């Protein structure tokens, strides 16, 4: 089962609630929420107050991606705001295992993200503490970037490390119809897509999601 997680970074921020509702109704499985602090990544987006504000616009899982360092102080505010999963970056601090344990204690799904230059072995010893590993296929901070092709082989290595654990593999950045099948064949089961979903405006969201879903399941 492949999940499509539209990233609202590419949505119209002036109408975020309606955009979340629209992409939910267009067939999104999860809603990917990109949180950027202007320190870990060279961009600032939204905080927990915005997650709280959009919570009532969808019943789909709010998949919060914290591009934040240090991150521990922000775990509880985002869990309280209604996040269903919280993904932290392995590169955000020296105590990843403790951060994941704290996230687990908050009762949300636990995710760990790795940047393009970070080897999958960095998460090897925390795979039992995570429900999801997010493999960045662009350098984080912006939507609309080009997919880094080396991600495909990296996803395959990660899926081999995960083995038979029930851990989702999410790929995030530059996902389009043209590369969806390759990342799924390599072992990804959750695709984050911002510009590919939101391009063309609300009247295109359902078709864009359907196109991605069809491409992802193509052999
Ligand atoms: C980048 C974000 C991604 C991005 C995806 O830092 O983590 O989720 O918004 O957007 P596209 O699909 O346009 O690359
Ligand atoms: Zn993201």
XYZ file of C-alpha atoms and ligand atoms in Angstrom:
234
model
C 0.000 0.000 0.000
C 1.624 3.262 -1.151
C 0.729 6.424 0.767
C 0.807 9.851 -0.867
C 1.662 12.659 1.555
C 1.248 16.104 -0.035
C 3.604 18.667 1.487
C 1.724 21.862 2.314
C 4.938 23.841 1.845
C 3.745 24.197 -1.759
C 0.193 25.200 -0.739
C -1.236 28.728 -0.707
C -0.201 29.850 2.785
C -2.823 32.600 2.681
C -5.533 29.892 2.646
C -3.837 27.039 4.446
C -6.918 25.576 6.109
C -8.881 25.407 2.881
C -5.828 23.998 1.090
C -5.508 21.202 3.652
C -9.204 20.380 3.260
C -8.907 20.484 -0.547
C -5.918 18.161 -0.747
C -7.527 15.846 1.809
C -10.657 15.615 -0.340
C -8.444 15.180 -3.420
C -7.182 11.878 -2.048
C -4.183 12.613 0.158
C -3.381 9.780 2.579
C -1.321 11.936 4.956
C -0.750 15.695 5.178
C 2.987 16.448 5.277
C 3.763 19.562 7.311
C 7.205 21.060 6.761
C 8.434 22.965 9.803
C 11.590 24.995 9.221
C 13.459 27.058 11.819
C 15.857 29.189 9.726
C 18.776 27.544 11.586
C 18.822 23.846 10.705
C 17.672 24.853 7.204
C 17.953 28.242 5.440
C 14.220 28.937 5.518
C 11.448 29.617 8.045
C 7.911 28.282 7.575
C 5.426 27.566 10.369
C 5.220 26.724 14.060
C 2.966 24.575 16.238
C 0.259 27.260 16.313
C -0.329 26.711 12.599
C -0.541 22.945 13.075
C -3.145 23.606 15.780
C -5.039 25.878 13.389
C -5.170 23.374 10.520
C -5.925 20.340 12.728
C -9.677 20.775 12.427
C -9.538 20.965 8.598
C -8.708 17.288 8.130
C -8.955 13.941 9.853
C -6.058 12.565 7.811
C -2.753 12.067 9.704
C -0.718 15.258 10.155
C 2.808 14.099 9.348
C 5.035 16.785 10.873
C 8.588 17.039 9.542
C 10.700 19.083 11.971
C 13.640 20.671 10.205
C 14.619 22.166 13.535
C 17.764 22.073 15.699
C 17.882 21.719 18.630
C 14.534 19.936 18.392
C 13.654 18.430 21.826
C 11.876 21.543 23.125
C 9.474 21.446 20.178
C 8.321 17.838 20.426
C 5.572 18.416 22.977
C 4.137 21.611 21.412
C 3.676 19.848 18.080
C 2.213 16.752 19.706
C -0.189 18.969 21.677
C -1.058 20.850 18.475
C -2.354 17.628 16.944
C 0.538 16.031 15.065
C -0.048 12.339 14.402
C 3.603 11.709 13.594
C 6.697 13.765 14.347
C 9.833 13.279 12.292
C 13.122 14.656 13.609
C 16.393 14.878 11.749
C 19.212 12.535 12.752
C 21.544 15.502 12.170
C 19.675 17.836 14.552
C 21.598 16.926 17.681
C 23.939 14.515 19.481
C 21.284 12.420 21.270
C 19.003 11.001 18.573
C 18.026 7.928 20.605
C 16.850 10.055 23.541
C 14.933 12.378 21.206
C 13.128 9.429 19.634
C 12.307 7.998 23.079
C 10.861 11.375 24.128
C 8.820 11.492 20.938
C 7.474 8.001 21.628
C 6.467 9.053 25.155
C 4.224 11.742 23.623
C 2.037 9.106 22.002
C 2.671 10.083 18.373
C 4.224 8.037 15.579
C 8.012 8.431 15.610
C 9.967 9.408 12.491
C 13.635 10.000 11.830
C 14.885 11.847 8.745
C 18.280 11.734 7.041
C 19.673 14.350 4.677
C 21.146 13.434 1.285
C 24.739 13.299 2.581
C 23.839 11.225 5.648
C 24.380 7.459 5.279
C 21.541 5.086 6.216
C 23.812 3.487 8.837
C 23.218 6.587 10.994
C 19.746 5.219 11.827
C 20.807 1.570 12.014
C 20.688 1.420 15.828
C 17.377 3.268 16.269
C 15.219 1.320 13.822
C 13.483 -0.378 16.757
C 12.554 3.067 18.131
C 11.015 4.465 14.931
C 7.830 3.917 12.950
C 9.127 5.786 9.906
C 12.404 6.744 8.261
C 12.297 9.780 5.967
C 14.952 9.812 3.246
C 15.484 13.346 1.950
C 15.817 13.318 -1.823
C 16.645 17.037 -1.895
C 18.644 19.223 0.484
C 15.956 20.434 2.901
C 14.639 23.982 2.973
C 12.641 24.491 -0.188
C 10.033 22.894 -2.426
C 10.361 22.558 -6.170
C 13.929 21.221 -6.188
C 15.321 18.475 -8.411
C 15.274 14.879 -7.139
C 18.729 13.554 -6.165
C 19.052 10.321 -8.180
C 21.381 8.628 -5.652
C 18.350 8.418 -3.338
C 17.043 5.307 -5.119
C 19.998 3.129 -4.139
C 19.972 4.665 -0.656
C 16.312 3.675 -0.201
C 17.166 0.094 -1.177
C 19.994 0.018 1.403
C 17.656 1.393 4.066
C 14.917 -1.113 3.285
C 17.480 -3.925 3.611
C 18.565 -2.567 7.018
C 14.934 -2.354 8.174
C 14.370 -5.994 7.308
C 10.998 -7.282 8.519
C 10.385 -4.458 10.978
C 7.118 -2.553 10.479
C 8.870 0.701 9.580
C 7.624 2.988 6.805
C 10.151 4.361 4.314
C 9.210 7.868 3.200
C 10.955 9.764 0.382
C 10.719 13.532 0.469
C 11.746 16.032 -2.178
C 11.479 16.273 -5.938
C 9.023 13.378 -6.195
C 7.241 13.409 -9.562
C 5.450 10.938 -11.806
C 8.776 10.222 -13.526
C 10.597 8.926 -10.421
C 7.797 7.518 -8.232
C 8.070 3.935 -9.523
C 11.844 3.847 -8.990
C 11.668 4.889 -5.326
C 8.806 2.482 -4.651
C 10.612 -0.404 -6.349
C 13.623 0.406 -4.153
C 11.474 0.057 -1.028
C 9.689 3.340 -0.292
C 6.031 3.106 0.710
C 5.264 6.767 1.504
C 5.844 9.508 -1.070
C 5.959 13.154 -0.039
C 5.146 15.531 -2.874
C 4.707 19.287 -2.715
C 4.991 20.957 -6.094
C 3.879 17.805 -7.962
C 0.574 17.833 -6.066
C -0.110 21.562 -5.726
C 0.861 22.562 -9.253
C -2.097 23.809 -11.310
C -4.250 24.808 -8.339
C -7.105 23.087 -6.456
C -8.827 21.857 -9.607
C -5.724 19.752 -10.360
C -5.056 18.251 -6.901
C -7.077 15.050 -7.361
C -5.578 14.339 -10.800
C -2.058 15.106 -9.584
C -2.413 12.720 -6.646
C -3.996 10.035 -8.832
C -1.182 10.373 -11.381
C 1.441 9.954 -8.666
C -0.374 6.966 -7.167
C -0.685 5.293 -10.569
C 2.966 5.994 -11.419
C 4.074 4.650 -8.031
C 2.331 1.335 -8.589
C 3.630 0.866 -12.138
C 6.122 -1.993 -12.400
C 11.931 20.219 1.667
C 10.680 19.594 2.284
C 9.918 18.768 1.282
C 9.426 19.612 0.141
C 8.846 18.739 -0.937
O 12.755 20.710 2.689
O 11.037 18.764 3.353
O 8.794 18.153 1.939
O 8.430 20.494 0.597
O 8.463 19.600 -1.984
P 8.681 19.145 -3.497
O 7.837 17.900 -3.638
O 8.178 20.313 -4.285
O 10.146 18.882 -3.663
Zn 9.326 17.451 4.294
